[in-house]
CSV table of C-alpha atoms in Angstrom, one decimal:
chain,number,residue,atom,x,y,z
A,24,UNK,CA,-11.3,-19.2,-3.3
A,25,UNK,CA,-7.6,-19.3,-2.4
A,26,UNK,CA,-5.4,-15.7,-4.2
A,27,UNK,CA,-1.7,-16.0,-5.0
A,28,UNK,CA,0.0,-12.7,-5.5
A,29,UNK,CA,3.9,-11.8,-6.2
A,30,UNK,CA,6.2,-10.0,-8.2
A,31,UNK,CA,6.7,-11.3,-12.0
A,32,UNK,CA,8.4,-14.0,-12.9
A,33,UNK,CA,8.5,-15.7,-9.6
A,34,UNK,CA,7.1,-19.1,-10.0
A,35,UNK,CA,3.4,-18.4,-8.8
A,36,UNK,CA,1.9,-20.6,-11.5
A,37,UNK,CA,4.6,-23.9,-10.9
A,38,UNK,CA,4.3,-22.9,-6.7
A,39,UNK,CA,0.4,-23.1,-7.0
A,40,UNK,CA,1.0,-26.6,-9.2
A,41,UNK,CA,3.2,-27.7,-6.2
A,42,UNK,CA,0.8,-27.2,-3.6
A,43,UNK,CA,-1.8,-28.4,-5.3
A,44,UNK,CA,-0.6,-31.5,-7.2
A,45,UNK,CA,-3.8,-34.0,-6.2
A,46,UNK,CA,-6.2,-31.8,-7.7
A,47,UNK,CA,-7.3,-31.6,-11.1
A,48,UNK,CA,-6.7,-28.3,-12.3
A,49,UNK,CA,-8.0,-25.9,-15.0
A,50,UNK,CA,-5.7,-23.0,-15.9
A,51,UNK,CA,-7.2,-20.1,-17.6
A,52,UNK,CA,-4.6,-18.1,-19.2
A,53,UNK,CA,-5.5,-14.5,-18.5
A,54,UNK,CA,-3.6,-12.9,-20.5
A,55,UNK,CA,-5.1,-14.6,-23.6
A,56,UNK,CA,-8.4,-15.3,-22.7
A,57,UNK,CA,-11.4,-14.7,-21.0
A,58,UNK,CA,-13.4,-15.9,-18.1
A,59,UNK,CA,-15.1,-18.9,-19.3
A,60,UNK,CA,-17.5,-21.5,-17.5
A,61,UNK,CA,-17.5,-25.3,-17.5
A,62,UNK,CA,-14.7,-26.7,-16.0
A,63,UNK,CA,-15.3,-29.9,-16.3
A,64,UNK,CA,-15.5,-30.8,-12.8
A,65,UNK,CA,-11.6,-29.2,-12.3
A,66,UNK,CA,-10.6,-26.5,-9.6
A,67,UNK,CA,-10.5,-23.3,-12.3
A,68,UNK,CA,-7.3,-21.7,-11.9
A,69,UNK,CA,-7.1,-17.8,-12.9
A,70,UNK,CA,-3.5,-17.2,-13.8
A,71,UNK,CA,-2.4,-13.8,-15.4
A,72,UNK,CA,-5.3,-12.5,-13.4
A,73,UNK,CA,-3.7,-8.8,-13.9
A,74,UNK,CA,-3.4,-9.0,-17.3
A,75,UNK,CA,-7.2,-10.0,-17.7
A,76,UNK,CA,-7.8,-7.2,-15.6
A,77,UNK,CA,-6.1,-4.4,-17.2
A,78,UNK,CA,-7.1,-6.0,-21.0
A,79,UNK,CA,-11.1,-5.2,-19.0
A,80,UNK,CA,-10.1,-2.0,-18.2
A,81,UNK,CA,-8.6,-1.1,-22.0
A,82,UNK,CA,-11.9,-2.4,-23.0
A,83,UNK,CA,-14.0,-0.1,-20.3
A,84,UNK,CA,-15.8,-3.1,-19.1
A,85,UNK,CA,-16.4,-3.8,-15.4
A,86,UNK,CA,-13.7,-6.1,-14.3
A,87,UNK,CA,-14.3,-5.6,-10.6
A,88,UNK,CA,-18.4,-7.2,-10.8
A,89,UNK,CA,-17.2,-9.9,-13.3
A,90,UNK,CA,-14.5,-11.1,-11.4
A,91,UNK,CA,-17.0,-11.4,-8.0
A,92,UNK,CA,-19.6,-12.7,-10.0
A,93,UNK,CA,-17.1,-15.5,-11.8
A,94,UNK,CA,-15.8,-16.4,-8.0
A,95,UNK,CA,-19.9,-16.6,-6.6
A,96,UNK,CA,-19.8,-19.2,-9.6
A,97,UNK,CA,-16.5,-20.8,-8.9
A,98,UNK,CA,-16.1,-20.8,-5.4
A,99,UNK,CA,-13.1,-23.5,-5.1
A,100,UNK,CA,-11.5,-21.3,-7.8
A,101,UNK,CA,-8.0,-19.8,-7.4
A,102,UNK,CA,-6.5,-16.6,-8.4
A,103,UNK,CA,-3.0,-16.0,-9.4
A,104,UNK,CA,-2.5,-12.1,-9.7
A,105,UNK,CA,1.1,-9.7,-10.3
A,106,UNK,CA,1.6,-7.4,-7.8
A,107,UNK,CA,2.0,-4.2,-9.7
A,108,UNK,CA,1.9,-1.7,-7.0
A,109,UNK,CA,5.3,-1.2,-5.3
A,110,UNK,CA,6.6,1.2,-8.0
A,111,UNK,CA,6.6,5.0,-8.5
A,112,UNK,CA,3.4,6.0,-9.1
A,113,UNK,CA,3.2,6.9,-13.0
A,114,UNK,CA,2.0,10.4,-14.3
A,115,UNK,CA,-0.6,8.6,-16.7
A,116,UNK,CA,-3.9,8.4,-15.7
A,117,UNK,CA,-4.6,5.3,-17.0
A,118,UNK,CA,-1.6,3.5,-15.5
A,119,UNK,CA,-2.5,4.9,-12.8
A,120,UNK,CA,-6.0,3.7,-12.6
A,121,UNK,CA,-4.8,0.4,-13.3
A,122,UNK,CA,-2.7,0.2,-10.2
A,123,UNK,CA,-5.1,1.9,-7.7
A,124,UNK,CA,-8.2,-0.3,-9.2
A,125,UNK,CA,-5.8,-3.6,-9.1
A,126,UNK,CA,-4.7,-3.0,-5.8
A,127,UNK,CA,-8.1,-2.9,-4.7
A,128,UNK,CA,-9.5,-5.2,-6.1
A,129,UNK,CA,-6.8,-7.7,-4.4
A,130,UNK,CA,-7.8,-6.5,-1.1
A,131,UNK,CA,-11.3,-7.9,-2.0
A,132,UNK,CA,-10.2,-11.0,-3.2
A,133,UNK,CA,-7.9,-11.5,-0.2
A,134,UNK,CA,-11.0,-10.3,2.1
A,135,UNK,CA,-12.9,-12.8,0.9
A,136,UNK,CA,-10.4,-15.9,-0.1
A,137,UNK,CA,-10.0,-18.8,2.5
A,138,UNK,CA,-6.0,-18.8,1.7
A,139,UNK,CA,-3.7,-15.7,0.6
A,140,UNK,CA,0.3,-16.6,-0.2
A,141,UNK,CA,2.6,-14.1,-1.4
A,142,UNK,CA,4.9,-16.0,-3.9
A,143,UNK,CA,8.7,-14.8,-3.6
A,144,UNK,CA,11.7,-16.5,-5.4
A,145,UNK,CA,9.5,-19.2,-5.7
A,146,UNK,CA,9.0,-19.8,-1.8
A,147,UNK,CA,5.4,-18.7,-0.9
A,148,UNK,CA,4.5,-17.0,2.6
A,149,UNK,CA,1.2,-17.3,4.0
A,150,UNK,CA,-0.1,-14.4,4.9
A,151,UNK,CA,-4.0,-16.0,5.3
B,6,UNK,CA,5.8,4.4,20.1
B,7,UNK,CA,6.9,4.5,16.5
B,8,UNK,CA,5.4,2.6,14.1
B,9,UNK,CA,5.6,2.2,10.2
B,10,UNK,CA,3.7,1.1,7.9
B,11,UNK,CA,4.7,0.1,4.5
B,12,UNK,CA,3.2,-0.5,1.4
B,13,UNK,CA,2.5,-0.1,-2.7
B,14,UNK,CA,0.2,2.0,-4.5
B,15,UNK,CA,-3.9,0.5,-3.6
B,16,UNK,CA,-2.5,-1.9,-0.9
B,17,UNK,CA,-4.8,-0.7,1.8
B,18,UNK,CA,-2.3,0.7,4.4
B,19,UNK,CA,-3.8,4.0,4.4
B,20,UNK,CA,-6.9,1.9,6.4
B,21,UNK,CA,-4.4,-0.5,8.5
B,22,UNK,CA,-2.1,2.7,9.7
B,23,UNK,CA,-5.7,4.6,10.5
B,24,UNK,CA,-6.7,1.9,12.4
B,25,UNK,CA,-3.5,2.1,14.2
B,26,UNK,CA,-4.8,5.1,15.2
B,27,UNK,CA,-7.9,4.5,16.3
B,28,UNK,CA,-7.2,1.6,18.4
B,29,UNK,CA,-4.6,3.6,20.5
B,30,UNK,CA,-6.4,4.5,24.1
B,31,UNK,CA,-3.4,6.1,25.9
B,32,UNK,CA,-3.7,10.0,24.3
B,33,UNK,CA,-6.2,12.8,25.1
B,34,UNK,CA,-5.4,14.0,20.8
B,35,UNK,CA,-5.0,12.2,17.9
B,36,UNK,CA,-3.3,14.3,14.7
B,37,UNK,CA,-3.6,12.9,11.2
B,38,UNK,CA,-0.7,15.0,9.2
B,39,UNK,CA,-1.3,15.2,6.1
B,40,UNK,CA,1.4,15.7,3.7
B,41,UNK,CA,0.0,15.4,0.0
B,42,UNK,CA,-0.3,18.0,-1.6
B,43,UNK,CA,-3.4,18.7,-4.1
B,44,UNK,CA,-1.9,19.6,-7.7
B,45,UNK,CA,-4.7,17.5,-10.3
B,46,UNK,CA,-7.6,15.7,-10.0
B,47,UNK,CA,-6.8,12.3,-9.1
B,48,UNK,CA,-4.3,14.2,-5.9
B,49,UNK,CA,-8.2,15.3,-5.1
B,50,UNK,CA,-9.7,12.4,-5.3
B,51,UNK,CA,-7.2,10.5,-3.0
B,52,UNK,CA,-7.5,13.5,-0.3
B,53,UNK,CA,-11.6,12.8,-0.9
B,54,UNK,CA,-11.3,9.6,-0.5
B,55,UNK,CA,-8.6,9.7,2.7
B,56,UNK,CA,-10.8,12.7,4.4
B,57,UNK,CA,-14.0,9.9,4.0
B,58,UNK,CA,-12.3,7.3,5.6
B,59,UNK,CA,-11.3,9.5,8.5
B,60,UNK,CA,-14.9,10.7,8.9
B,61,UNK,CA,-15.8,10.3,12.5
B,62,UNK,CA,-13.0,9.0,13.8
B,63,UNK,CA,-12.3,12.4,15.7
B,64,UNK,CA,-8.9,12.9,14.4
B,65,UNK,CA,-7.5,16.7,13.8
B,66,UNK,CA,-6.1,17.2,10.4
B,67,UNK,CA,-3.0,19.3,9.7
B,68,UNK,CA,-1.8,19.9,6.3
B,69,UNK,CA,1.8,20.2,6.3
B,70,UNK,CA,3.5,19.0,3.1
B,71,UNK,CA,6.7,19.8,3.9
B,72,UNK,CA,8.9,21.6,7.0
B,73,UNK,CA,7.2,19.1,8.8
B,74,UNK,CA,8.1,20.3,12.6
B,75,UNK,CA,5.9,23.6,11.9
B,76,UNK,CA,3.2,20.9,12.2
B,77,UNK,CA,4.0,20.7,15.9
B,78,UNK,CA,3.1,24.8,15.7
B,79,UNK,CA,-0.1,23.2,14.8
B,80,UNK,CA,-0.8,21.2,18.1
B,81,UNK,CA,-1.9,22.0,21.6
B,82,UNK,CA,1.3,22.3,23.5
B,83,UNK,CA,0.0,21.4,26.6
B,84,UNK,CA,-1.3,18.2,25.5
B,85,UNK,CA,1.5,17.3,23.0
B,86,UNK,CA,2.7,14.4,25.8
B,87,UNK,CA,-0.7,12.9,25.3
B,88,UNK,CA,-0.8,12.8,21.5
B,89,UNK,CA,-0.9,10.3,18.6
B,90,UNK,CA,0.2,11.7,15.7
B,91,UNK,CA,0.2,9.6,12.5
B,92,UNK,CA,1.8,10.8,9.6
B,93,UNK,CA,0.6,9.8,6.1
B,94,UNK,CA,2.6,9.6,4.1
B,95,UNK,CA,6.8,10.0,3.6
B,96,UNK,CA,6.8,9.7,-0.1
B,97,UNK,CA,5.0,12.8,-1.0
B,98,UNK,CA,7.0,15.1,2.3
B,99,UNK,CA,10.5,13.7,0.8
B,100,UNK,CA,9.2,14.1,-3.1
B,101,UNK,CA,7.7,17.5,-1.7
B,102,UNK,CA,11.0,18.7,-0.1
B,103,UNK,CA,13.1,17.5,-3.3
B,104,UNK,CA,11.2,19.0,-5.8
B,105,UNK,CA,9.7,22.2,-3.8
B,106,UNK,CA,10.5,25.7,-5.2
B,107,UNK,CA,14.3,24.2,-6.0
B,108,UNK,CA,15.5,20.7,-6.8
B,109,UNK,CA,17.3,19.4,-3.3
B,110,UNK,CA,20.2,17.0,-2.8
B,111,UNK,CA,19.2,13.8,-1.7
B,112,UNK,CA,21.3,13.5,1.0
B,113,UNK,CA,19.9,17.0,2.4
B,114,UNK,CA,17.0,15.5,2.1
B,115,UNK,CA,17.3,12.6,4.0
B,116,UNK,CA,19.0,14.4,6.5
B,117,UNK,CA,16.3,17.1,7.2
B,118,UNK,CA,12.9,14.7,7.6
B,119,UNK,CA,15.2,12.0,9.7
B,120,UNK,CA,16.0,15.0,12.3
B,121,UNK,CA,12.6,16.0,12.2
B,122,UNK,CA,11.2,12.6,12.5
B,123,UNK,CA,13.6,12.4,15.8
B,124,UNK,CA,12.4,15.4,17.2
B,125,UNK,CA,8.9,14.7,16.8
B,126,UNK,CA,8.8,11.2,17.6
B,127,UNK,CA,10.4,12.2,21.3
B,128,UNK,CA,7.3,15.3,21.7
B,129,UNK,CA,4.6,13.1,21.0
B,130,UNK,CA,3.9,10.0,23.2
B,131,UNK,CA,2.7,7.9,19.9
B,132,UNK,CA,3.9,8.4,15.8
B,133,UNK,CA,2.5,6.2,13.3
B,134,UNK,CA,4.6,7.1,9.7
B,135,UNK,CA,3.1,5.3,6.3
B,136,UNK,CA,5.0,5.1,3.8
B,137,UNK,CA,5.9,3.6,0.3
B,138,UNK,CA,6.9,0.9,-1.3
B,139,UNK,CA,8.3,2.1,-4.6
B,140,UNK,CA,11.5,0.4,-5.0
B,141,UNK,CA,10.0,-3.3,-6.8
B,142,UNK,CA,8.9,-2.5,-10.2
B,143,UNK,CA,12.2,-2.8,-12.4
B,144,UNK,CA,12.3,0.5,-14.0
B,145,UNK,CA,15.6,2.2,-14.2
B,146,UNK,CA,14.4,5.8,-13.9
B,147,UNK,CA,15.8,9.4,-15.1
B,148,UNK,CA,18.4,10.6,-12.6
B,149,UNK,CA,16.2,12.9,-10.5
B,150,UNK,CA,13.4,10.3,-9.5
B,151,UNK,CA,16.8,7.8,-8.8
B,152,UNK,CA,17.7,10.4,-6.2
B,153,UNK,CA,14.3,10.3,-4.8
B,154,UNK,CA,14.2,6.4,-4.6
B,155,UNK,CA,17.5,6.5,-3.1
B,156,UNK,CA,15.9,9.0,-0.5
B,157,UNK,CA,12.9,7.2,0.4
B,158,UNK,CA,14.9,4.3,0.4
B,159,UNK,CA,17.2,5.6,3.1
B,160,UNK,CA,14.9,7.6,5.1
B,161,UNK,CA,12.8,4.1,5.3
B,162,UNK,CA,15.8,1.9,6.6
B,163,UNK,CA,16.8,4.5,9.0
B,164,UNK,CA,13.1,4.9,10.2
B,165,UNK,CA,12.7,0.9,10.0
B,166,UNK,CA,15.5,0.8,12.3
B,167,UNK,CA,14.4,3.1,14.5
B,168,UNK,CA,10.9,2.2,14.7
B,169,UNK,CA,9.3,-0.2,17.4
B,170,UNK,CA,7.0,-1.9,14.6
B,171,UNK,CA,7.4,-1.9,11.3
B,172,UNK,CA,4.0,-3.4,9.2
B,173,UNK,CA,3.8,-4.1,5.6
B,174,UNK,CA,0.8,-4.0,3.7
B,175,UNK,CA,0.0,-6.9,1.1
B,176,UNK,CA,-3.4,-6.7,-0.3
B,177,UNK,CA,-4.8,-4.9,2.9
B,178,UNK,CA,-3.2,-7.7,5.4
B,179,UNK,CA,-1.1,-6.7,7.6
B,180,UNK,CA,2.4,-8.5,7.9
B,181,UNK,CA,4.7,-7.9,10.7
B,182,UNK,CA,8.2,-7.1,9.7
B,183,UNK,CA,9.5,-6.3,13.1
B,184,UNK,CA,7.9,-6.0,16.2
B,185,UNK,CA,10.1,-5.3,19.6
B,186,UNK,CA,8.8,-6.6,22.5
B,187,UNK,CA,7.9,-4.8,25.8
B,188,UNK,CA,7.5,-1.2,24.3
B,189,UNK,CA,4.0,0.5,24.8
């Protein structure tokens, strides 16, 4: 599993095209739908992976065990995700929640991803 | 030594700048100051959940959310030369010296934790500060959280610049913004 994280609107999506322009890729769109399986035999890409994971938390389902679970099925999957957390912290409690849970989630992801990249203006650093 | 570590809301470098800690050999004490202070639930659960990660680690707590020299009140004088002290974190001690009993000018401020940050930086033999990223998510704000921003904002250049390491904290991995070679 490789995780791609950055602020919005800074190319992630086309940056993780780029770098991955021999393989055959399968972008799920997670800001309009859900986790699905059968690929047809293309690298799943998550993109919107926040999005996904806040509509999961609107809906008060686990995102946090179906997100692992979907990766122990998709191992060569990647995972494009906003980085939502360098703000001030909001007074609501669900905002908040979103942020704490998001943020920890990513650490998971990047604990357990072969390659993490932060995506900046387009330019992506490796930081694993 | 100084160190800071930086990063947003859930990016782990409560756990990297507590590591910090632990992995320093050179002190006889270790001081975790502890500036939040506990105003709702969710404050309590983030004090839970800090005071479970510290478990065992043998480090003495001091609550001091703001006036943050009386902390040194706090420590064993004769041993202050062989402390690490590591500070968590500068966004609640400048939001809890702005918006204490009285609304505070920024620039007071800034002033205030920077001299204090000097003086105990040169007691202590090592300071770890952690501190926040709030400055990347677009909002335009009301004036008085501007004034914060454009505190925490300052007091983190000038402690950037004055720091030996500064560390930023991406979904828990650590990347080195500066780092000067040489120091212990």
């Amino acid at each position: 599993m490789e995780l791609f994280i950055g602020g919005h609107a800074q190319g992630k999506l086309a940056y993780v095209m780029q770098t991955h322009k021999e393989e055959a890729l399968d972008v799920i769109e997670g800001d309009k739908e859900d986790l699905r399986k059968g690929h047809d035999g293309k690298r799943p890409v998550l993109s919107h992976f926040h999005l996904w994971f806040r509509k999961c938390l609107e809906e008060g389902s686990d995102p946090e065990t179906k997100i692992q679970n979907w990766i122990q099925e998709n191992p060569d999957s990647i995972i494009i995700s906003d980085e939502i957390g360098n703000g001030i912290v909001p007074t609501e409690q669900k905002e908040r929640d979103y942020r704490e849970r998001l943020g920890r989630i990513q650490i998971e992801l990047a604990k357990r991803a072969e390659r993490v990249e932060r995506v900046i203006c387009g330019i992506g650093q490796r930081l694993k | 030594m100084v160190t800071l570590v930086l990063g947003g809301s859930g990016s782990g470098k409560s756990a990297i700048a507590e590591s910090m800690l632990e992995e320093i050999k050179d002190v006889e004490v270790k001081y975790y100051l502890a500036t939040m202070q506990v105003y709702d639930e969710d404050a309590q659960r983030k004090v839970n959940r800090h005071r479970e990660l510290r478990r065992g680690k043998g480090f003495r707590t001091i609550e001091q959310p703001r006036d943050i020299l009386q902390a040194l009140d706090q420590m064993d004088p004769s041993r202050l030369g062989e402390s690490a002290v590591l500070l968590e974190c500068m966004s609640n001690l400048a939001a809890n010296e702005m918006f204490g009993k009285d609304v505070r000018p920024a620039d007071e401020v800034v002033r205030n934790i920077v001299q204090g940050i000097r003086i105990l930086r040169n007691r202590v033999r090592h300071l770890i500060i952690v501190s926040n990223n709030v400055f990347e998510d677009g909002v335009r704000y009301d004036p008085a959280t501007t004034a914060y921003m454009d505190a925490l904002g300052k007091i983190n250049c000038v402690l950037a610049s004055e720091s030996d390491e500064v560390t930023e904290v991406v979904a828990g991995i650590p990347v080195i913004l500066k780092k000067e070679r040489g120091k212990k």
